[in-house]
Tab-separated table of C-alpha atoms in Angstrom:
chain	number	residue	atom	x	y	z
A	1	MET	CA	-33.853	25.653	2.189
A	2	PRO	CA	-33.631	25.076	-1.578
A	3	SER	CA	-36.206	22.791	-3.506
A	4	PHE	CA	-35.687	19.533	-4.231
A	5	LYS	CA	-36.935	17.585	-6.832
A	6	LEU	CA	-35.707	13.702	-7.573
A	7	PHE	CA	-36.105	11.543	-10.580
A	8	TYR	CA	-36.138	8.160	-10.871
A	9	PHE	CA	-38.025	5.127	-12.126
A	10	ASP	CA	-40.679	4.100	-10.201
A	11	GLY	CA	-38.834	1.777	-8.239
A	12	ARG	CA	-36.672	1.747	-4.825
A	13	ALA	CA	-33.212	0.561	-6.380
A	14	ARG	CA	-31.072	3.376	-6.759
A	15	ALA	CA	-33.154	6.605	-5.594
A	16	GLU	CA	-34.747	4.784	-2.335
A	17	VAL	CA	-31.852	6.215	-0.173
A	18	ALA	CA	-32.472	9.496	-1.216
A	19	ARG	CA	-36.153	9.560	-0.546
A	20	GLN	CA	-35.436	8.029	2.943
A	21	ILE	CA	-32.773	10.582	3.929
A	22	LEU	CA	-35.419	13.428	2.797
A	23	HIS	CA	-38.046	12.248	4.496
A	24	LEU	CA	-36.112	11.309	7.729
A	25	ALA	CA	-34.867	14.559	7.833
A	26	ASP	CA	-38.364	16.280	7.157
A	27	ILE	CA	-37.413	18.096	4.074
A	28	PRO	CA	-40.443	18.621	1.311
A	29	PHE	CA	-39.100	17.287	-2.237
A	30	GLU	CA	-40.719	16.534	-5.229
A	31	ASP	CA	-40.812	12.465	-5.860
A	32	VAL	CA	-40.829	12.163	-9.495
A	33	ARG	CA	-41.389	8.896	-11.021
A	34	VAL	CA	-40.307	8.766	-14.332
A	35	SER	CA	-42.165	6.258	-16.755
A	36	TYR	CA	-40.587	4.080	-19.394
A	37	HIS	CA	-42.545	5.935	-22.006
A	38	ASP	CA	-41.331	9.389	-20.715
A	39	TRP	CA	-37.603	8.142	-20.423
A	40	PRO	CA	-36.011	8.424	-23.748
A	41	PRO	CA	-37.171	12.069	-24.332
A	42	MET	CA	-35.677	12.901	-20.999
A	43	LYS	CA	-32.434	10.781	-21.284
A	44	PRO	CA	-30.738	13.340	-23.195
A	45	THR	CA	-31.533	16.165	-21.053
A	46	THR	CA	-29.724	14.312	-17.972
A	47	PRO	CA	-26.009	14.999	-17.071
A	48	PHE	CA	-24.868	11.306	-17.858
A	49	GLY	CA	-28.070	9.930	-19.583
A	50	GLN	CA	-28.884	7.938	-16.416
A	51	LEU	CA	-31.253	8.102	-13.724
A	52	PRO	CA	-31.354	8.865	-10.628
A	53	VAL	CA	-30.891	12.951	-11.127
A	54	LEU	CA	-31.407	15.371	-8.040
A	55	GLU	CA	-32.305	18.846	-9.023
A	56	VAL	CA	-31.514	21.350	-6.251
A	57	ASP	CA	-33.071	24.681	-7.206
A	58	GLY	CA	-33.198	23.459	-10.653
A	59	GLU	CA	-29.678	22.234	-10.934
A	60	GLN	CA	-28.954	18.598	-11.845
A	61	LEU	CA	-26.732	16.399	-9.779
A	62	PRO	CA	-26.447	12.694	-11.235
A	63	THR	CA	-25.529	9.516	-9.970
A	64	SER	CA	-26.917	7.891	-6.845
A	65	TYR	CA	-23.984	7.730	-4.736
A	66	ALA	CA	-23.151	11.570	-5.048
A	67	ILE	CA	-26.884	12.291	-4.815
A	68	PHE	CA	-27.137	10.220	-1.073
A	69	ARG	CA	-23.589	11.636	0.048
A	70	TYR	CA	-24.874	15.020	-0.925
A	71	LEU	CA	-28.089	14.882	1.058
A	72	ALA	CA	-26.472	12.999	3.822
A	73	LYS	CA	-23.890	15.700	4.411
A	74	GLU	CA	-26.167	18.343	4.323
A	75	PHE	CA	-28.671	16.689	6.748
A	76	GLY	CA	-26.798	14.697	9.173
A	77	PHE	CA	-26.242	11.264	7.987
A	78	ASN	CA	-22.521	11.170	7.216
A	79	GLY	CA	-20.785	10.175	10.334
A	80	GLN	CA	-19.534	12.376	13.043
A	81	THR	CA	-16.030	12.553	12.209
A	82	ALA	CA	-13.787	12.828	8.989
A	83	PHE	CA	-12.255	9.096	9.146
A	84	GLU	CA	-15.894	7.518	10.156
A	85	THR	CA	-17.346	9.416	6.878
A	86	ALA	CA	-14.587	7.869	5.043
A	87	TRP	CA	-15.325	4.664	6.783
A	88	VAL	CA	-19.241	4.916	5.361
A	89	ASP	CA	-17.854	6.031	1.826
A	90	ALA	CA	-15.790	2.715	2.189
A	91	LEU	CA	-18.416	0.469	3.067
A	92	ALA	CA	-20.691	2.186	0.515
A	93	ASP	CA	-18.163	1.178	-2.422
A	94	GLN	CA	-17.606	-2.323	-1.296
A	95	HIS	CA	-21.347	-2.532	-1.052
A	96	ALA	CA	-21.488	-1.196	-4.616
A	97	ASP	CA	-18.673	-3.849	-5.946
A	98	TYR	CA	-20.806	-6.744	-4.059
A	99	PHE	CA	-23.963	-5.683	-5.701
A	100	ASN	CA	-22.341	-5.355	-9.447
A	101	GLU	CA	-21.387	-8.859	-8.782
A	102	ILE	CA	-25.137	-9.976	-7.778
A	103	LYS	CA	-26.752	-7.804	-10.059
A	104	PRO	CA	-27.450	-10.290	-12.931
A	105	LEU	CA	-29.328	-12.379	-10.243
A	106	PHE	CA	-31.662	-9.616	-9.387
A	107	PHE	CA	-32.151	-8.546	-12.841
A	108	VAL	CA	-33.892	-11.957	-13.731
A	109	LEU	CA	-35.635	-11.532	-10.148
A	110	TRP	CA	-36.913	-8.304	-11.127
A	111	GLY	CA	-37.961	-9.412	-14.555
A	112	PHE	CA	-35.579	-7.105	-16.690
A	113	ALA	CA	-33.563	-10.371	-18.049
A	114	GLN	CA	-34.118	-13.862	-18.701
A	115	GLY	CA	-32.280	-16.659	-16.775
A	116	ASP	CA	-32.815	-19.648	-14.701
A	117	ARG	CA	-33.299	-18.273	-11.205
A	118	THR	CA	-32.162	-21.367	-9.364
A	119	THR	CA	-28.748	-21.826	-11.158
A	120	MET	CA	-28.367	-18.236	-10.836
A	121	VAL	CA	-28.714	-17.995	-7.262
A	122	LYS	CA	-26.294	-21.021	-6.841
A	123	GLU	CA	-23.661	-19.646	-9.036
A	124	ILE	CA	-24.011	-15.861	-8.796
A	125	GLY	CA	-25.706	-15.072	-5.739
A	126	ALA	CA	-24.203	-17.028	-3.176
A	127	PRO	CA	-20.942	-16.753	-4.213
A	128	ALA	CA	-21.422	-12.784	-4.300
A	129	ARG	CA	-23.274	-12.879	-0.910
A	130	ASP	CA	-20.567	-15.465	0.804
A	131	LYS	CA	-17.677	-12.977	-0.172
A	132	TYR	CA	-19.211	-9.784	1.085
A	133	PHE	CA	-21.511	-10.668	3.978
A	134	PRO	CA	-19.032	-11.952	6.403
A	135	LEU	CA	-17.273	-8.654	6.056
A	136	LEU	CA	-20.498	-6.762	7.314
A	137	GLU	CA	-21.142	-9.478	9.714
A	138	LYS	CA	-17.867	-8.713	11.391
A	139	ILE	CA	-18.180	-4.912	10.957
A	140	ALA	CA	-21.759	-5.157	12.791
A	141	LYS	CA	-20.088	-7.179	15.518
A	142	ASP	CA	-16.797	-4.803	15.774
A	143	ASN	CA	-19.200	-1.966	15.993
A	144	GLY	CA	-20.796	-3.071	18.983
A	145	LEU	CA	-23.955	-4.346	17.477
A	146	ASN	CA	-25.147	-1.129	17.989
A	147	GLY	CA	-27.589	-1.120	15.297
A	148	HIS	CA	-24.968	0.695	12.874
A	149	PHE	CA	-22.632	-0.356	10.559
A	150	VAL	CA	-20.602	2.460	11.188
A	151	GLY	CA	-19.999	4.751	14.235
A	152	GLU	CA	-23.089	5.612	16.357
A	153	SER	CA	-25.430	7.286	14.457
A	154	LEU	CA	-27.549	6.728	11.361
A	155	THR	CA	-25.671	7.090	8.265
A	156	TRP	CA	-26.621	6.841	4.567
A	157	VAL	CA	-24.674	3.269	4.315
A	158	ASP	CA	-27.151	2.052	7.252
A	159	LEU	CA	-29.844	2.868	4.724
A	160	LEU	CA	-28.411	1.389	1.717
A	161	ILE	CA	-27.540	-2.018	3.175
A	162	ALA	CA	-31.067	-2.038	4.901
A	163	GLU	CA	-32.672	-1.264	1.662
A	164	HIS	CA	-30.935	-3.933	-0.242
A	165	VAL	CA	-31.794	-6.459	2.765
A	166	GLY	CA	-35.374	-5.695	2.445
A	167	THR	CA	-35.010	-6.311	-1.336
A	168	VAL	CA	-33.268	-9.815	-0.742
A	169	HIS	CA	-35.822	-10.691	1.838
A	170	GLN	CA	-38.770	-9.668	-0.691
A	171	HIS	CA	-37.169	-12.061	-3.312
A	172	LEU	CA	-35.175	-14.487	-1.317
A	173	PRO	CA	-36.482	-15.357	2.014
A	174	GLY	CA	-33.681	-17.530	4.062
A	175	PHE	CA	-30.905	-15.901	1.861
A	176	LEU	CA	-29.282	-14.190	4.549
A	177	SER	CA	-29.742	-16.685	7.200
A	178	ALA	CA	-26.181	-16.934	8.015
A	179	TYR	CA	-25.753	-13.670	8.796
A	180	PRO	CA	-27.725	-12.700	12.273
A	181	ASN	CA	-25.616	-9.922	13.135
A	182	VAL	CA	-26.368	-7.946	9.846
A	183	ILE	CA	-30.265	-8.879	10.091
A	184	LYS	CA	-30.049	-7.588	14.000
A	185	THR	CA	-28.748	-4.264	12.738
A	186	VAL	CA	-30.925	-4.052	9.517
A	187	ASN	CA	-33.947	-4.749	11.969
A	188	LYS	CA	-32.557	-1.929	14.385
A	189	ILE	CA	-32.235	0.494	11.257
A	190	ASN	CA	-35.639	-0.161	10.098
A	191	SER	CA	-37.029	0.394	13.426
A	192	THR	CA	-35.912	4.233	13.269
A	193	PRO	CA	-39.587	5.885	13.694
A	194	ARG	CA	-39.684	7.867	10.872
A	195	LEU	CA	-38.118	5.198	8.586
A	196	LYS	CA	-40.420	2.711	9.940
A	197	GLU	CA	-43.499	4.892	8.956
A	198	TRP	CA	-41.891	5.803	5.281
A	199	ILE	CA	-41.565	1.685	4.832
A	200	GLU	CA	-45.050	0.818	5.851
A	201	LYS	CA	-46.541	3.676	3.899
A	202	ARG	CA	-44.850	3.515	0.589
A	203	GLU	CA	-46.420	2.195	-2.355
A	204	PRO	CA	-44.918	-1.209	-3.134
A	205	THR	CA	-43.207	-1.648	-6.360
A	206	ALA	CA	-41.465	-4.321	-8.316
A	207	PHE	CA	-37.638	-3.348	-7.968
B	1	MET	CA	-0.276	16.034	11.493
B	2	PRO	CA	-1.326	12.359	11.387
B	3	THR	CA	1.384	9.732	10.100
B	4	TYR	CA	0.121	8.514	6.763
B	5	LYS	CA	1.001	5.303	5.014
B	6	LEU	CA	-0.572	4.463	1.881
B	7	HIS	CA	-0.363	0.590	0.849
B	8	TYR	CA	-0.541	-0.509	-2.922
B	9	PHE	CA	0.975	-2.578	-5.452
B	10	ASP	CA	3.908	-1.077	-7.389
B	11	MET	CA	1.521	0.457	-10.062
B	12	HIS	CA	-0.387	3.561	-10.628
B	13	GLY	CA	-3.641	1.654	-10.587
B	14	ALA	CA	-6.081	2.803	-7.886
B	15	ALA	CA	-3.568	4.482	-5.662
B	16	GLU	CA	-1.903	6.990	-7.763
B	17	VAL	CA	-4.697	9.415	-7.395
B	18	SER	CA	-3.960	9.419	-3.786
B	19	ARG	CA	-0.132	9.631	-3.948
B	20	GLN	CA	-0.401	12.688	-5.990
B	21	LEU	CA	-2.883	14.566	-3.741
B	22	PHE	CA	0.243	14.187	-0.912
B	23	ILE	CA	2.514	15.225	-3.293
B	24	LEU	CA	0.195	18.232	-4.359
B	25	SER	CA	-0.254	19.367	-0.985
B	26	GLY	CA	3.104	19.137	0.255
B	27	THR	CA	2.108	16.290	2.623
B	28	PRO	CA	4.725	13.591	3.677
B	29	PHE	CA	3.720	10.178	3.521
B	30	ILE	CA	5.052	6.728	3.497
B	31	ASP	CA	4.538	5.192	0.314
B	32	SER	CA	4.153	1.490	0.932
B	33	ARG	CA	4.608	-0.968	-2.040
B	34	ILE	CA	3.457	-4.550	-1.668
B	35	SER	CA	5.140	-7.144	-3.997
B	36	LYS	CA	3.282	-10.080	-5.592
B	37	GLU	CA	4.924	-12.375	-3.024
B	38	GLN	CA	4.205	-10.322	-0.031
B	39	TRP	CA	0.501	-9.953	-0.962
B	40	PRO	CA	-1.070	-13.121	0.066
B	41	LEU	CA	-0.089	-12.693	3.854
B	42	PHE	CA	-0.564	-8.992	3.893
B	43	LYS	CA	-4.030	-9.564	2.262
B	44	GLU	CA	-5.319	-11.056	5.580
B	45	THR	CA	-4.338	-7.924	7.410
B	46	THR	CA	-6.548	-5.603	5.215
B	47	PRO	CA	-10.038	-4.829	6.024
B	48	PHE	CA	-11.762	-5.903	2.833
B	49	GLY	CA	-9.038	-8.098	1.130
B	50	HIS	CA	-7.751	-5.582	-1.237
B	51	LEU	CA	-5.707	-2.487	-1.779
B	52	PRO	CA	-5.191	0.196	-1.382
B	53	VAL	CA	-5.291	0.705	2.328
B	54	LEU	CA	-4.606	3.898	3.685
B	55	GLU	CA	-3.349	4.166	7.406
B	56	VAL	CA	-4.058	7.145	9.310
B	57	ASP	CA	-2.018	7.210	12.646
B	58	GLY	CA	-2.160	3.166	12.276
B	59	ARG	CA	-5.727	3.134	11.444
B	60	PRO	CA	-6.742	1.543	8.203
B	61	LEU	CA	-9.016	2.987	5.679
B	62	PRO	CA	-9.643	0.595	2.195
B	63	GLN	CA	-11.561	1.840	-1.153
B	64	SER	CA	-9.603	3.894	-3.268
B	65	GLN	CA	-12.508	6.285	-3.782
B	66	ALA	CA	-13.035	6.428	-0.094
B	67	ILE	CA	-8.997	7.373	0.470
B	68	ALA	CA	-8.884	9.657	-2.306
B	69	ARG	CA	-12.036	11.907	-0.790
B	70	TYR	CA	-10.690	11.628	2.380
B	71	LEU	CA	-7.501	12.984	1.483
B	72	ALA	CA	-8.813	15.404	-0.812
B	73	LYS	CA	-11.125	17.076	1.967
B	74	GLU	CA	-8.305	17.107	4.352
B	75	PHE	CA	-6.200	18.698	1.606
B	76	GLY	CA	-8.500	21.008	0.030
B	77	PHE	CA	-9.195	19.252	-3.590
B	78	TYR	CA	-12.617	19.090	-2.889
B	79	GLY	CA	-14.737	21.971	-4.491
B	80	LYS	CA	-15.707	25.095	-2.914
B	81	THR	CA	-19.391	24.224	-2.479
B	82	PRO	CA	-21.058	21.125	-1.147
B	83	PHE	CA	-22.686	20.977	-4.373
B	84	GLU	CA	-19.345	21.460	-6.222
B	85	SER	CA	-18.177	18.467	-3.875
B	86	ALA	CA	-21.270	16.668	-4.996
B	87	TRP	CA	-20.338	16.930	-8.764
B	88	VAL	CA	-16.689	15.898	-8.088
B	89	ASP	CA	-18.232	12.792	-6.337
B	90	ALA	CA	-20.519	12.239	-9.349
B	91	LEU	CA	-17.721	12.434	-12.410
B	92	ALA	CA	-15.378	10.429	-10.357
B	93	ASP	CA	-17.963	7.570	-10.246
B	94	GLN	CA	-18.668	7.859	-13.719
B	95	ILE	CA	-15.187	7.777	-14.249
B	96	LYS	CA	-14.912	4.407	-12.059
B	97	ASP	CA	-17.732	2.959	-14.344
B	98	PHE	CA	-15.918	3.850	-17.565
B	99	LEU	CA	-12.764	1.851	-15.922
B	100	THR	CA	-15.166	-1.150	-14.900
B	101	GLU	CA	-16.136	-1.459	-18.507
B	102	MET	CA	-12.564	-0.951	-19.833
B	103	ARG	CA	-11.433	-4.049	-17.392
B	104	PRO	CA	-11.796	-6.669	-19.914
B	105	TYR	CA	-9.794	-4.803	-22.300
B	106	PHE	CA	-6.936	-4.020	-19.722
B	107	ASP	CA	-6.751	-7.726	-18.573
B	108	VAL	CA	-6.408	-8.642	-22.544
B	109	PHE	CA	-3.835	-5.816	-22.950
B	110	VAL	CA	-1.579	-7.454	-20.027
B	111	ALA	CA	-2.086	-10.993	-20.641
B	112	GLY	CA	-4.214	-11.699	-23.611
B	113	SER	CA	-4.186	-12.581	-27.125
B	114	ASP	CA	-6.393	-10.723	-29.406
B	115	LYS	CA	-5.990	-6.971	-28.456
B	116	GLU	CA	-7.450	-5.522	-31.551
B	117	LYS	CA	-10.752	-7.588	-31.226
B	118	ALA	CA	-10.937	-6.255	-27.185
B	119	ARG	CA	-9.904	-2.705	-28.517
B	120	VAL	CA	-12.805	-2.760	-30.941
B	121	GLU	CA	-15.483	-4.664	-28.789
B	122	ILE	CA	-14.561	-3.255	-25.284
B	123	ALA	CA	-12.467	-0.252	-25.269
B	124	MET	CA	-13.850	1.929	-28.094
B	125	PRO	CA	-17.596	1.572	-26.962
B	126	ALA	CA	-16.615	2.346	-23.428
B	127	ILE	CA	-14.640	5.392	-24.348
B	128	SER	CA	-17.496	6.427	-26.846
B	129	LYS	CA	-20.209	6.077	-24.361
B	130	HIS	CA	-18.354	8.178	-21.475
B	131	PHE	CA	-16.178	10.432	-22.680
B	132	PRO	CA	-18.590	12.663	-24.439
B	133	PHE	CA	-20.210	13.080	-21.060
B	134	PHE	CA	-16.995	13.904	-19.637
B	135	GLU	CA	-16.211	16.608	-22.650
B	136	LYS	CA	-19.758	18.109	-21.863
B	137	ALA	CA	-18.846	18.214	-18.091
B	138	ALA	CA	-15.427	19.879	-18.986
B	139	LYS	CA	-17.054	22.499	-21.654
B	140	ASP	CA	-20.080	23.256	-19.288
B	141	ASN	CA	-17.460	24.445	-16.867
B	142	GLY	CA	-15.741	26.733	-19.276
B	143	SER	CA	-12.903	24.566	-20.425
B	144	ASN	CA	-10.766	25.811	-17.824
B	145	GLY	CA	-8.679	22.952	-16.995
B	146	HIS	CA	-10.961	21.717	-14.295
B	147	PHE	CA	-14.150	19.459	-14.470
B	148	VAL	CA	-15.707	21.336	-11.339
B	149	GLY	CA	-15.129	25.301	-10.223
B	150	ASP	CA	-12.146	26.890	-10.590
B	151	SER	CA	-9.692	24.909	-8.881
B	152	LEU	CA	-7.961	21.554	-9.049
B	153	THR	CA	-10.104	18.746	-7.236
B	154	PHE	CA	-9.337	14.965	-6.927
B	155	VAL	CA	-11.531	14.365	-10.047
B	156	ASP	CA	-8.940	16.199	-12.118
B	157	VAL	CA	-6.255	14.335	-10.915
B	158	TYR	CA	-7.992	10.900	-11.233
B	159	ILE	CA	-8.880	11.306	-15.019
B	160	ALA	CA	-5.223	12.933	-15.820
B	161	ASP	CA	-3.579	9.635	-14.348
B	162	ARG	CA	-6.238	7.218	-15.991
B	163	ILE	CA	-5.753	9.260	-19.514
B	164	VAL	CA	-1.824	9.040	-19.186
B	165	THR	CA	-2.298	5.231	-18.300
B	166	ILE	CA	-4.652	4.365	-21.453
B	167	ASP	CA	-2.685	6.573	-23.812
B	168	GLY	CA	0.104	4.345	-23.234
B	169	MET	CA	-2.359	1.120	-24.448
B	170	LEU	CA	-4.246	3.463	-26.888
B	171	PRO	CA	-2.404	6.356	-28.226
B	172	GLY	CA	-4.497	9.260	-28.817
B	173	PHE	CA	-7.548	7.648	-28.004
B	174	ALA	CA	-8.868	10.899	-26.371
B	175	ASP	CA	-7.942	13.386	-29.076
B	176	ALA	CA	-11.877	13.991	-29.787
B	177	TYR	CA	-12.436	15.283	-26.191
B	178	PRO	CA	-10.192	18.405	-26.002
B	179	SER	CA	-11.626	19.783	-22.935
B	180	VAL	CA	-10.989	16.678	-21.052
B	181	LEU	CA	-7.194	16.738	-22.486
B	182	ALA	CA	-6.875	20.324	-21.272
B	183	ILE	CA	-7.442	18.777	-17.725
B	184	ARG	CA	-5.008	16.018	-18.117
B	185	ASP	CA	-2.620	18.685	-19.216
B	186	LYS	CA	-2.946	21.212	-16.103
B	187	VAL	CA	-2.418	18.275	-14.235
B	188	ILE	CA	0.312	16.749	-15.437
B	189	ASN	CA	2.011	20.398	-15.970
B	190	ASP	CA	1.294	21.403	-12.058
B	191	PRO	CA	5.010	22.280	-11.254
B	192	ARG	CA	4.148	20.344	-7.610
B	193	LEU	CA	4.240	17.110	-9.470
B	194	LYS	CA	6.953	17.596	-11.560
B	195	GLU	CA	9.589	15.863	-9.552
B	196	TRP	CA	7.179	12.914	-8.879
B	197	ILE	CA	6.498	12.374	-12.451
B	198	ALA	CA	9.996	12.800	-13.354
B	199	THR	CA	10.732	9.837	-11.177
B	200	ARG	CA	8.108	7.775	-12.341
B	201	GLY	CA	10.536	5.259	-14.042
B	202	THR	CA	12.197	4.584	-10.983
B	203	ARG	CA	10.173	2.680	-8.626
B	204	ARG	CA	11.293	-0.097	-6.285
B	205	VAL	CA	9.488	-3.279	-6.066
B	206	ALA	CA	8.623	-3.503	-2.642
B	207	GLY	CA	9.067	-1.604	0.713
B	208	GLU	CA	8.453	1.767	2.758
B	209	VAL	CA	9.635	5.108	1.396
B	210	LEU	CA	8.867	8.445	3.138
B	211	VAL	CA	7.936	10.451	0.457
B	212	ASP	CA	8.370	14.318	1.759
B	213	LEU	CA	9.075	16.526	-1.148
B	214	ARG	CA	8.608	19.628	1.213
B	215	LYS	CA	11.197	22.104	0.147
């Protein structure tokens, strides 16, 4: 078993799915939280000047999705067939497109940027949500409301979406009330025993 | 072998990588081009309302990167180890981020007015932010004409096609990045792509064509 060291800021955002996969697979890893003070000297040592970075036996791997996909493949959270795996990727990319649209709202909610919350929810949040969540609602239904977005086993895109929905609920209660199938699916994902335990025990963070 | 049908508009855009993976692997596929007029109706039939969509024995798969990765895996253009594959993914993600930052420049180039302002304010910052990282990755891999390992991967094909396209708008834009250009050169000079690249100018606007370049 290689040694795993995950570097990210002290938050969930773009690293939490990696932490969850490692915990679900019961793989020990060093969960390094990089402070804003330590980041500037560290930045030039990273492959793309960004976090997260995963070190596997000391070798660096950048970008959140490449890290999630690598760990998911290693530990069995990547779908059961090649086509299913491709659909996990496709849904994750669709999620990324949505998140890029709604990101300015979250930067304000997380305190990284200034903005009028009410205006931004109306002009940025709701349109982005209403473009993406109907797709998720249909996907959850077409997949049989079995507690997964793709196939019949837990995949990293389940974790990705569930983590995001958790963050939405933290800041915008009721924002997703028009999407009950998504909520049902996320609740089932979060009730996975080791995941439930991780969520309950983790230190709350601002993002 | 499954029947493959790849739907996209009549341009390179987000589908050319996947078309080239079919060509490189000698796999026949139905090259479907959707016209502007056909698009509104066709859109309703797609999983996420956008193109490209790959049909594998009639089952649809959306999202260009997911399609390219699926085909790369099937045809052996995804690196030799899981860690290599992960680096292919990481570079592909960074290239996609670069293209997202270039998007406003592309929009101005096609349909806007102040191209020079967009070049200076959008294109040049995006290029000088991302290409040093691409150059470093290519150099760290030994400047061997590949981003990862010693064989062709889909991220080589991806950067090559995007450089060719952007070079058409900003000639010589990547001249400061010779190891990356070496990757482009290796792809566009690949004998398997020769016939496909040579017929680049003769596309039809709409319709389905079975592309079978097996000899």
